[in-house]
Short mmCIF file of C-alpha atoms and ligand atoms in Angstrom, two decimals:
data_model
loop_
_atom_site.label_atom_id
_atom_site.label_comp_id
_atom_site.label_asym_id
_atom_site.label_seq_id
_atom_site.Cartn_x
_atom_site.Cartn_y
_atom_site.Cartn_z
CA UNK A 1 -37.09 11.86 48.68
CA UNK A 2 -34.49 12.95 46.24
CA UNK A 3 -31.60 15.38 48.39
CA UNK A 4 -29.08 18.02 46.95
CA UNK A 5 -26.36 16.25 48.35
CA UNK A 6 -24.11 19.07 48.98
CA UNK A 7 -22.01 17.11 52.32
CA UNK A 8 -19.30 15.94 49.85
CA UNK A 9 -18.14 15.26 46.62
CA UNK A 10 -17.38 11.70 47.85
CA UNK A 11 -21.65 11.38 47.19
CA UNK A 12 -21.17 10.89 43.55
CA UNK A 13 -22.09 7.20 42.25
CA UNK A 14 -20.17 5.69 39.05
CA UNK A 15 -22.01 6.86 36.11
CA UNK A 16 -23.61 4.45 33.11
CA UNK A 17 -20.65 4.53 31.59
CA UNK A 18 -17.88 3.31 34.66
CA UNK A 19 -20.72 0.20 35.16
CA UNK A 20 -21.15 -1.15 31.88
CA UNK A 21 -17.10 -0.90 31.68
CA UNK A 22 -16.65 -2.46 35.00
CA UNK A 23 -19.17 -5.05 34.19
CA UNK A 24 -16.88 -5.79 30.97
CA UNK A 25 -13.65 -4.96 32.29
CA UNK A 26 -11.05 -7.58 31.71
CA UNK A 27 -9.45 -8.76 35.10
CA UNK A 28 -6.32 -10.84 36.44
CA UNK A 29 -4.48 -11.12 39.94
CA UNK A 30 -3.27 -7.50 40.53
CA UNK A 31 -0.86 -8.72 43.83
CA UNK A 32 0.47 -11.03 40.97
CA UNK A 33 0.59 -7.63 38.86
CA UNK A 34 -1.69 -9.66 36.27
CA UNK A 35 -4.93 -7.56 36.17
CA UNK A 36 -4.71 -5.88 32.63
CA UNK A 37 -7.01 -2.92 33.51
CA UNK A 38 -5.17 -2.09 37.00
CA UNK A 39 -2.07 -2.26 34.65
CA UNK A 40 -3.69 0.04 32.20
CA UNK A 41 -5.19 2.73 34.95
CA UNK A 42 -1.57 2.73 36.52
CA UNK A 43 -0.18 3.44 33.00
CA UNK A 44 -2.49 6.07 32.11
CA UNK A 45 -2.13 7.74 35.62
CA UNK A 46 1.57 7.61 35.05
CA UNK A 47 0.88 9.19 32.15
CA UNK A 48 -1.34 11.97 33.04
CA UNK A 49 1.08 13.06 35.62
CA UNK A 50 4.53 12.15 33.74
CA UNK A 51 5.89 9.81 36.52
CA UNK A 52 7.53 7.20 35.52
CA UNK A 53 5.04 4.68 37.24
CA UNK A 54 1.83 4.73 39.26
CA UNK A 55 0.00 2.64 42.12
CA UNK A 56 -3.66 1.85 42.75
CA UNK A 57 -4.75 1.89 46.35
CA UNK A 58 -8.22 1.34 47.64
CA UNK A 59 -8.00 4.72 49.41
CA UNK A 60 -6.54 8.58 49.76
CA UNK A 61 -5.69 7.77 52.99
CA UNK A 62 -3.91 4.99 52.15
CA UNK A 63 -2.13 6.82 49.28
CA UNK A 64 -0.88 9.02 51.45
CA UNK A 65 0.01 6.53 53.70
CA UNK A 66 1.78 4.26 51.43
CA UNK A 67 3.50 7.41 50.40
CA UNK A 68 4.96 8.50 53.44
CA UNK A 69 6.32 4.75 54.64
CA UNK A 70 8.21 4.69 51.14
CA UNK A 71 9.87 7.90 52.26
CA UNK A 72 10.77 7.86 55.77
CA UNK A 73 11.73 5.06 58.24
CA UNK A 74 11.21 5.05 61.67
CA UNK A 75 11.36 7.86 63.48
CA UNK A 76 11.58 10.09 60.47
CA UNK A 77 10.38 13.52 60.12
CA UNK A 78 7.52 14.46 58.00
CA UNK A 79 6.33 18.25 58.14
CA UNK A 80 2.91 19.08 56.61
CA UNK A 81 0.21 21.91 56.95
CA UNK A 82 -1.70 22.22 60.70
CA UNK A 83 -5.24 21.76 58.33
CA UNK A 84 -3.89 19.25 56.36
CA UNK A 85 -6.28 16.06 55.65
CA UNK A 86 -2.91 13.88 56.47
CA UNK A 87 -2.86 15.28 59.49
CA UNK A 88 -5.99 16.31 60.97
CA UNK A 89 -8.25 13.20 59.26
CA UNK A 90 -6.29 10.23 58.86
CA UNK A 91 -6.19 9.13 62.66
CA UNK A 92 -2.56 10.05 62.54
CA UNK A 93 -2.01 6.72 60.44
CA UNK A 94 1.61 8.33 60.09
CA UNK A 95 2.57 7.99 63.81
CA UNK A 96 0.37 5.26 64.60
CA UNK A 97 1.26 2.84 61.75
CA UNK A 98 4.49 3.82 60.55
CA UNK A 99 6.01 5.46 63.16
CA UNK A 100 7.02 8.52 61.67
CA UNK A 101 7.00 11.98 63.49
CA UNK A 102 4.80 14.87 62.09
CA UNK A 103 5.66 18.46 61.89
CA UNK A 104 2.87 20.86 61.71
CA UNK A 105 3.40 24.44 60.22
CA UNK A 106 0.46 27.03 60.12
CA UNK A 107 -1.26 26.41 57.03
CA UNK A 108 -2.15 29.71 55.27
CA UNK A 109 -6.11 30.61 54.66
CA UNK A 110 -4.78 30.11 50.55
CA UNK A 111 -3.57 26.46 51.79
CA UNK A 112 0.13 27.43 51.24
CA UNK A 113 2.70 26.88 54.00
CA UNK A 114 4.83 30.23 54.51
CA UNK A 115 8.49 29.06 52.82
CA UNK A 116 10.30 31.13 55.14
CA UNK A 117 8.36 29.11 57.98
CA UNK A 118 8.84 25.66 55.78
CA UNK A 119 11.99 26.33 55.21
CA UNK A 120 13.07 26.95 58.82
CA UNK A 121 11.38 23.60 59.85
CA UNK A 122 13.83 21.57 58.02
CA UNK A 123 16.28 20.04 60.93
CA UNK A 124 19.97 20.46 60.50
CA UNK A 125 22.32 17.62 61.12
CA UNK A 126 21.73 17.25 65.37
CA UNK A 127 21.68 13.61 67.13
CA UNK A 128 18.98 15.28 68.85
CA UNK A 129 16.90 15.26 66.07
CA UNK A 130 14.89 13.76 64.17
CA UNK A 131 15.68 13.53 60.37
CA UNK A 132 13.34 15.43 58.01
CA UNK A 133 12.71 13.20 55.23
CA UNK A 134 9.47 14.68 53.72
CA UNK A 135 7.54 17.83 52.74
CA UNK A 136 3.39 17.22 52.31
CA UNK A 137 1.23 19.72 50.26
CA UNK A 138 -2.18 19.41 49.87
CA UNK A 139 -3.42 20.57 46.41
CA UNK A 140 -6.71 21.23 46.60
CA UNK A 141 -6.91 22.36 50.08
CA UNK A 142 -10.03 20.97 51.78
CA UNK A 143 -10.03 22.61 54.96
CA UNK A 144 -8.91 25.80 53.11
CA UNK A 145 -12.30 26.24 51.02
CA UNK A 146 -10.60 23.93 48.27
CA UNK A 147 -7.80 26.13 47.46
CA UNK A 148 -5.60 25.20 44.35
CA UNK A 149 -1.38 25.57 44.55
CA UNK A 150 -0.14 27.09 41.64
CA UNK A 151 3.07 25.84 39.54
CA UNK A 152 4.85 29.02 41.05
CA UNK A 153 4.49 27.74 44.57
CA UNK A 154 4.86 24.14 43.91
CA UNK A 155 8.26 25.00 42.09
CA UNK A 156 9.17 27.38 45.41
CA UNK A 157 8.44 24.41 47.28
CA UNK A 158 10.29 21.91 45.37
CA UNK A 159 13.47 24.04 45.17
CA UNK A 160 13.28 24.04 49.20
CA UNK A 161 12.77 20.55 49.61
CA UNK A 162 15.64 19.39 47.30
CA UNK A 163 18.00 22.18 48.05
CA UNK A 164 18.06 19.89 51.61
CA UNK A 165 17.76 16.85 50.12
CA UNK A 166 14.00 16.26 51.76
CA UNK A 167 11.33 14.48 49.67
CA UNK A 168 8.12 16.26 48.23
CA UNK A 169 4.62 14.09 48.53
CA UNK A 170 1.41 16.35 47.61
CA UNK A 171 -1.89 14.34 48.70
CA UNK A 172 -3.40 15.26 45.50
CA UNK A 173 -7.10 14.40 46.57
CA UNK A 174 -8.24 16.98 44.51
CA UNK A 175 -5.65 17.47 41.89
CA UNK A 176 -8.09 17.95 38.85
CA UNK A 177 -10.01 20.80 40.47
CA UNK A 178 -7.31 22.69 41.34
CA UNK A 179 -5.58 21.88 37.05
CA UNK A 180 -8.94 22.78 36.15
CA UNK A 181 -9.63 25.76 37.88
CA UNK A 182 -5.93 26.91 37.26
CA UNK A 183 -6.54 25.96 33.63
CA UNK A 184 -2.66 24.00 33.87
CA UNK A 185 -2.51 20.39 32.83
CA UNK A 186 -2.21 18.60 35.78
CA UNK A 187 1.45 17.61 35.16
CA UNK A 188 2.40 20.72 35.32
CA UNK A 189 1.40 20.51 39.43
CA UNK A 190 3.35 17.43 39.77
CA UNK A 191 6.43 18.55 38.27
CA UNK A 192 8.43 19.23 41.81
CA UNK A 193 7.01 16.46 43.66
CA UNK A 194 8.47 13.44 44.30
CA UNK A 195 5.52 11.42 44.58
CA UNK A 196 1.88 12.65 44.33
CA UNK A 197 -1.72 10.94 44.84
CA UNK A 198 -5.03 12.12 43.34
CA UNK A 199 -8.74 10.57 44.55
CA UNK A 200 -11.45 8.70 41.95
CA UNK A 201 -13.74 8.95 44.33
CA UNK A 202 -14.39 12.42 45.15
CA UNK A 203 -15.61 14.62 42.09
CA UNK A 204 -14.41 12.22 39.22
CA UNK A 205 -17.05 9.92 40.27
CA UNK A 206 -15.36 6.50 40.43
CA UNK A 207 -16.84 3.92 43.42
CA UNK A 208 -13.38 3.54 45.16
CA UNK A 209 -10.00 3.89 44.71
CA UNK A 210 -6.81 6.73 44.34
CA UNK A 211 -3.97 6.38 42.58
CA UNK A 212 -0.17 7.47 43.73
CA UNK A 213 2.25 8.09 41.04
CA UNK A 214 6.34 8.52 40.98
CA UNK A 215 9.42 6.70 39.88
CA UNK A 216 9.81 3.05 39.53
CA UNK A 217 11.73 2.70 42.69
CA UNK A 218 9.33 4.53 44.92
CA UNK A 219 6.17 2.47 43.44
CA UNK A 220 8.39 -0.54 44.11
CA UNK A 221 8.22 0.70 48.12
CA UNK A 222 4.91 2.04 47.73
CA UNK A 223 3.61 -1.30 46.63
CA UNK A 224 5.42 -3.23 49.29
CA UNK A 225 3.67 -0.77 51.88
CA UNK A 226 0.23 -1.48 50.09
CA UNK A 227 0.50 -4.45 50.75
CA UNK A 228 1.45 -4.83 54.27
CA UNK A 229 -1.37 -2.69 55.27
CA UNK A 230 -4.09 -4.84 53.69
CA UNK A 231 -4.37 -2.86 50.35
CA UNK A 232 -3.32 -5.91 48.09
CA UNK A 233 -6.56 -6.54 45.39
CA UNK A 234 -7.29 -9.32 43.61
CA UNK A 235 -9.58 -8.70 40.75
CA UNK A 236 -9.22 -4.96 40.89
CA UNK A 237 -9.94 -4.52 37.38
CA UNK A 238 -13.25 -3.91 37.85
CA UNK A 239 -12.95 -1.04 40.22
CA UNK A 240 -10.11 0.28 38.23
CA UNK A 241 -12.05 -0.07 34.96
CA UNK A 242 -14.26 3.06 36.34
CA UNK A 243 -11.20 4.88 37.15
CA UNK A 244 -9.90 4.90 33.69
CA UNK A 245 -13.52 6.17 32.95
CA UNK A 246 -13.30 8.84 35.73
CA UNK A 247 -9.39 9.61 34.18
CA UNK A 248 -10.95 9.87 30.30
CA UNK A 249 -14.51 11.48 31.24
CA UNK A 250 -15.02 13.07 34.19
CA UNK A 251 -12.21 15.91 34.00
CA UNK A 252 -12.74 18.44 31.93
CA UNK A 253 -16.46 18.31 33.45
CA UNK A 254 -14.65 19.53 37.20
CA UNK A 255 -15.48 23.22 35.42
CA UNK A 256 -19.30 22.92 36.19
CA UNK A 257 -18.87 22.12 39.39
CA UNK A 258 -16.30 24.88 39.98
CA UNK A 259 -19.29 27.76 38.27
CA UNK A 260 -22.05 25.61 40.50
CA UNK A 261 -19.81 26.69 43.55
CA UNK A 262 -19.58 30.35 42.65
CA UNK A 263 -22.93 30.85 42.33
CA UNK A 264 -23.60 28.91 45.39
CA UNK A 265 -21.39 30.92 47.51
CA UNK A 266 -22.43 33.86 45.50
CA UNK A 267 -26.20 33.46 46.72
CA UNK A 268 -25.23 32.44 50.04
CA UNK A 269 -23.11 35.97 50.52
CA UNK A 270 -26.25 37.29 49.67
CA UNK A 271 -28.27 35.94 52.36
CA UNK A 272 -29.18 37.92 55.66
CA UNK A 273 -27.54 36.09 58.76
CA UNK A 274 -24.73 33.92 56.76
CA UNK A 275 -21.34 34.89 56.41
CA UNK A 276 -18.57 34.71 53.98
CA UNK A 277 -15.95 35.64 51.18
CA UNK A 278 -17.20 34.19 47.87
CA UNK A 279 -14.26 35.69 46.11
CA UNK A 280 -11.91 32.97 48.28
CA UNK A 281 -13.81 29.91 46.22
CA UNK A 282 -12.55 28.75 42.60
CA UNK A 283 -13.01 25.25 42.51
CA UNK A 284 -15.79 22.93 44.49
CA UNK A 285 -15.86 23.56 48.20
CA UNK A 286 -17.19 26.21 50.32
CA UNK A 287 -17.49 27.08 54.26
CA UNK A 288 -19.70 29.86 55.18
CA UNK A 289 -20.48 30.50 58.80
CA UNK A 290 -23.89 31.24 60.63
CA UNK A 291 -24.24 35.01 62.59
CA UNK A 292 -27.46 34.49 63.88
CA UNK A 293 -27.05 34.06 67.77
CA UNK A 294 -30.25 31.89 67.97
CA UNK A 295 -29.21 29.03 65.40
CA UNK A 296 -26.18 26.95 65.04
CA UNK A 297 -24.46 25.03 62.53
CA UNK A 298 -26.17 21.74 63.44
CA UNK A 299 -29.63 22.84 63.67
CA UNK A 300 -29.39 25.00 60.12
CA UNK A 301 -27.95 21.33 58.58
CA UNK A 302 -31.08 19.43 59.97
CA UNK A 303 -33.91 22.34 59.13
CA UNK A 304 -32.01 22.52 55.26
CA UNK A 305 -32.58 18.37 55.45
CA UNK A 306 -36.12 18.58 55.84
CA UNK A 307 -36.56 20.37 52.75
CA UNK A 308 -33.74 18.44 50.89
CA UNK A 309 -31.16 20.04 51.25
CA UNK A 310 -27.84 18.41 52.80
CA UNK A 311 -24.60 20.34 53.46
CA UNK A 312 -22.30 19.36 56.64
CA UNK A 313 -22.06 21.17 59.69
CA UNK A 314 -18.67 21.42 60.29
CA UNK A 315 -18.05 23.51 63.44
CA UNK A 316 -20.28 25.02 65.84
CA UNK A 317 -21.24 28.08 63.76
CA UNK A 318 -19.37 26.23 59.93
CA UNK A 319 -21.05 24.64 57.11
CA UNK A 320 -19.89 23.33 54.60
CA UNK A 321 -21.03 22.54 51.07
CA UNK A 322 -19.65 20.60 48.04
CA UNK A 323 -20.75 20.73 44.62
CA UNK A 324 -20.05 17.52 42.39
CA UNK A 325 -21.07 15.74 39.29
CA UNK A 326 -24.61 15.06 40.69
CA UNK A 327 -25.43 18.94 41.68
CA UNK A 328 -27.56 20.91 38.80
CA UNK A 329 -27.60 24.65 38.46
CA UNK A 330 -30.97 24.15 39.34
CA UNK A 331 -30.19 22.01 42.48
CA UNK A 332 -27.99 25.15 43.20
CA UNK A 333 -31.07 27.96 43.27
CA UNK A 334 -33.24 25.68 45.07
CA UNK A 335 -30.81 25.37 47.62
CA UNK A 336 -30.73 28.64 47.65
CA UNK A 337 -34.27 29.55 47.61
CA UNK A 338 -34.46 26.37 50.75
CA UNK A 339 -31.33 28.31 52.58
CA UNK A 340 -33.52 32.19 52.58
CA UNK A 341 -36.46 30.13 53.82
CA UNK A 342 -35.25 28.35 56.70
CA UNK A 343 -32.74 31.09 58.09
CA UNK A 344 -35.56 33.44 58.51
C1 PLP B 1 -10.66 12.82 50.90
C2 PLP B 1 -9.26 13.20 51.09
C3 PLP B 1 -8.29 12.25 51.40
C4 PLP B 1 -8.60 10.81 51.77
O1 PLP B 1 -9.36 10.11 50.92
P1 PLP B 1 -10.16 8.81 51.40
O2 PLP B 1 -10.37 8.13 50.10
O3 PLP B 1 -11.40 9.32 52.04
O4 PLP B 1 -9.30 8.04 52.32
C5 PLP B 1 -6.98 12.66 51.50
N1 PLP B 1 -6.66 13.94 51.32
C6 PLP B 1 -7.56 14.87 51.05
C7 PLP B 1 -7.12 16.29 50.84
C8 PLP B 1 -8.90 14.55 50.93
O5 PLP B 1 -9.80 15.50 50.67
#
């Protein structure tokens, strides 16, 4: 049975194009920084996001926790959004593995942390204290319907950070949706930070693999902390061979999946017993909650699966859908037409 995988954009598969290059691609020892088409992805990354040099990691999760040990030491203060991935979905790899203390402030519905609120999180000088050493953004925001930062913010944000001589990481999962939807080139939303990650995996359709980008210095400690927790590839080049694919290809595409999720959240709006704001999505994900006091998230996920339809429950009365490089328009209406049926 063939599914309109809606759960996540994760769900994509390399296209013809990423396996006939990874079948070519041209390989070496990466640890031994020999693998010509790592070497290449990290230099067109670099590129792309004008940092001086870039890292390829098997994982977002590890970007961002490669990231944060190459900031802060022991101890150290990192504060981030309450809904941020870093925090609520990476098993606290922050504390647990590198011992470094997170700060939560109340994300904003838009994904933005308040800069008064930011600002006033920042410790002063105190041998009470820990030292704040890092600022994390999230651009998109996943929990926050996939909410782009704008250069505006990210510059308020930046200013803050350096005024007090904190770092600024932004777990970039997302990155290209939110340039895209924005219509910015994506270096103009890593400008102000000091080191920023981005995922292949997700909507640019690579099999595995993110990339973290900043100056030579912090790769150098970024590297070191790959490789420590496990992340040190061999013959990488053919996983990274897709992600130059995904980097060339698969951008500029992000725009159909940003129109598939309008008119997704669009229909859904217009269904009896579902609830939500379709103005609040621009780029690929929305949440939309169930009001009818006989069905719950769960049950609506596995009666839409039956009829081939997959989107994630993900709360009690939450859904949540994705739309991605393998979601038609047409997979849209029939979801649409299998969501009217099965809520009656
Ligand atoms: C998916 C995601 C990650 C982690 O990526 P994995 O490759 O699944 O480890 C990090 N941050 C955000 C915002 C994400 O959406």
């Amino acid at each position: 049975m063939r599914y309109v995988e809606l759960r996540s954009d994760t769900m994509t598969r390399p296209t013809p194009a990423m396996r006939k290059a990874m079948a070519d691609a041209e390989v070496g020892d990466d640890v031994f920084g020999e693998d010509p088409t790592v070497n290449r992805l990290e230099a067109t990354a670099a590129e792309r996001l004008a940092k001086a040099a870039a890292l390829f990691v098997p994982s977002g999760t590890m970007a961002n926790l490669v990231s944060q040990m190459a900031h802060c030491g022991r101890g150290d203060e990192m504060i981030l959004g309450s809904l941020a991935h870093s925090f609520y979905y990476e098993q606290g790899g922050s504390a647990a593995v590198a011992s470094i203390h997170p700060r939560t402030v109340p994300n904003h519905p838009d994904g933005k942390l308040p800069l008064d609120v930011l600002e006033a999180a920042i410790r002063g000088d105190n041998i009470h204290f820990p030292r704040t050493r890092l600022i994390s953004l999230e651009n998109t925001h996943n929990l926050c319907g996939g909410a782009p930062l704008d250069p505006v913010y990210l510059r308020s944000v930046g200013d803050i950070a350096h005024r007090h001589g904190v770092k600024l990481h932004i777990d970039g999962a997302r990155l290209f949706n939110a340039a895209v939807a924005l219509g910015v080139p994506a270096r103009q939303l890593s400008v102000e930070a000091d080191s920023i990650s981005f995922c292949l995996s997700k909507g640019l359709a690579a099999p595995v693999g993110s990339v973290v980008c900043g100056s030579t210095e912090f790769i150098q400690a970024a590297r070191r902390a790959r490789k420590v927790l496990g992340g040190g590839m061999r013959q990488a080049g053919v996983l990274a061979a897709a992600g130059l694919v995904a980097l060339n290809e698969m951008v500029d595409r992000l725009a159909e999946d940003h129109a598939n999720a309008r008119r997704l959240a669009d229909g859904l709006a217009g269904i009896a017993g579902l609830k939500l704001d379709p103005e609040r999505y621009i780029t690929n994900i929305i949440y939309f909650d169930v009001v009818k006091p006989d069905l719950n998230a769960t049950e609506l996920a596995a009666a839409l699966q039956k009829e081939g339809v997959r989107m994630l429950a993900s709360g009690p009365r939450t859904l949540r859908a994705v739309t991605h490089y393998e979601v038609t328009a047409v997979d849209i209406e029939y979801a649409l037409s299998v969501m009217a049926k099965v809520i009656k």
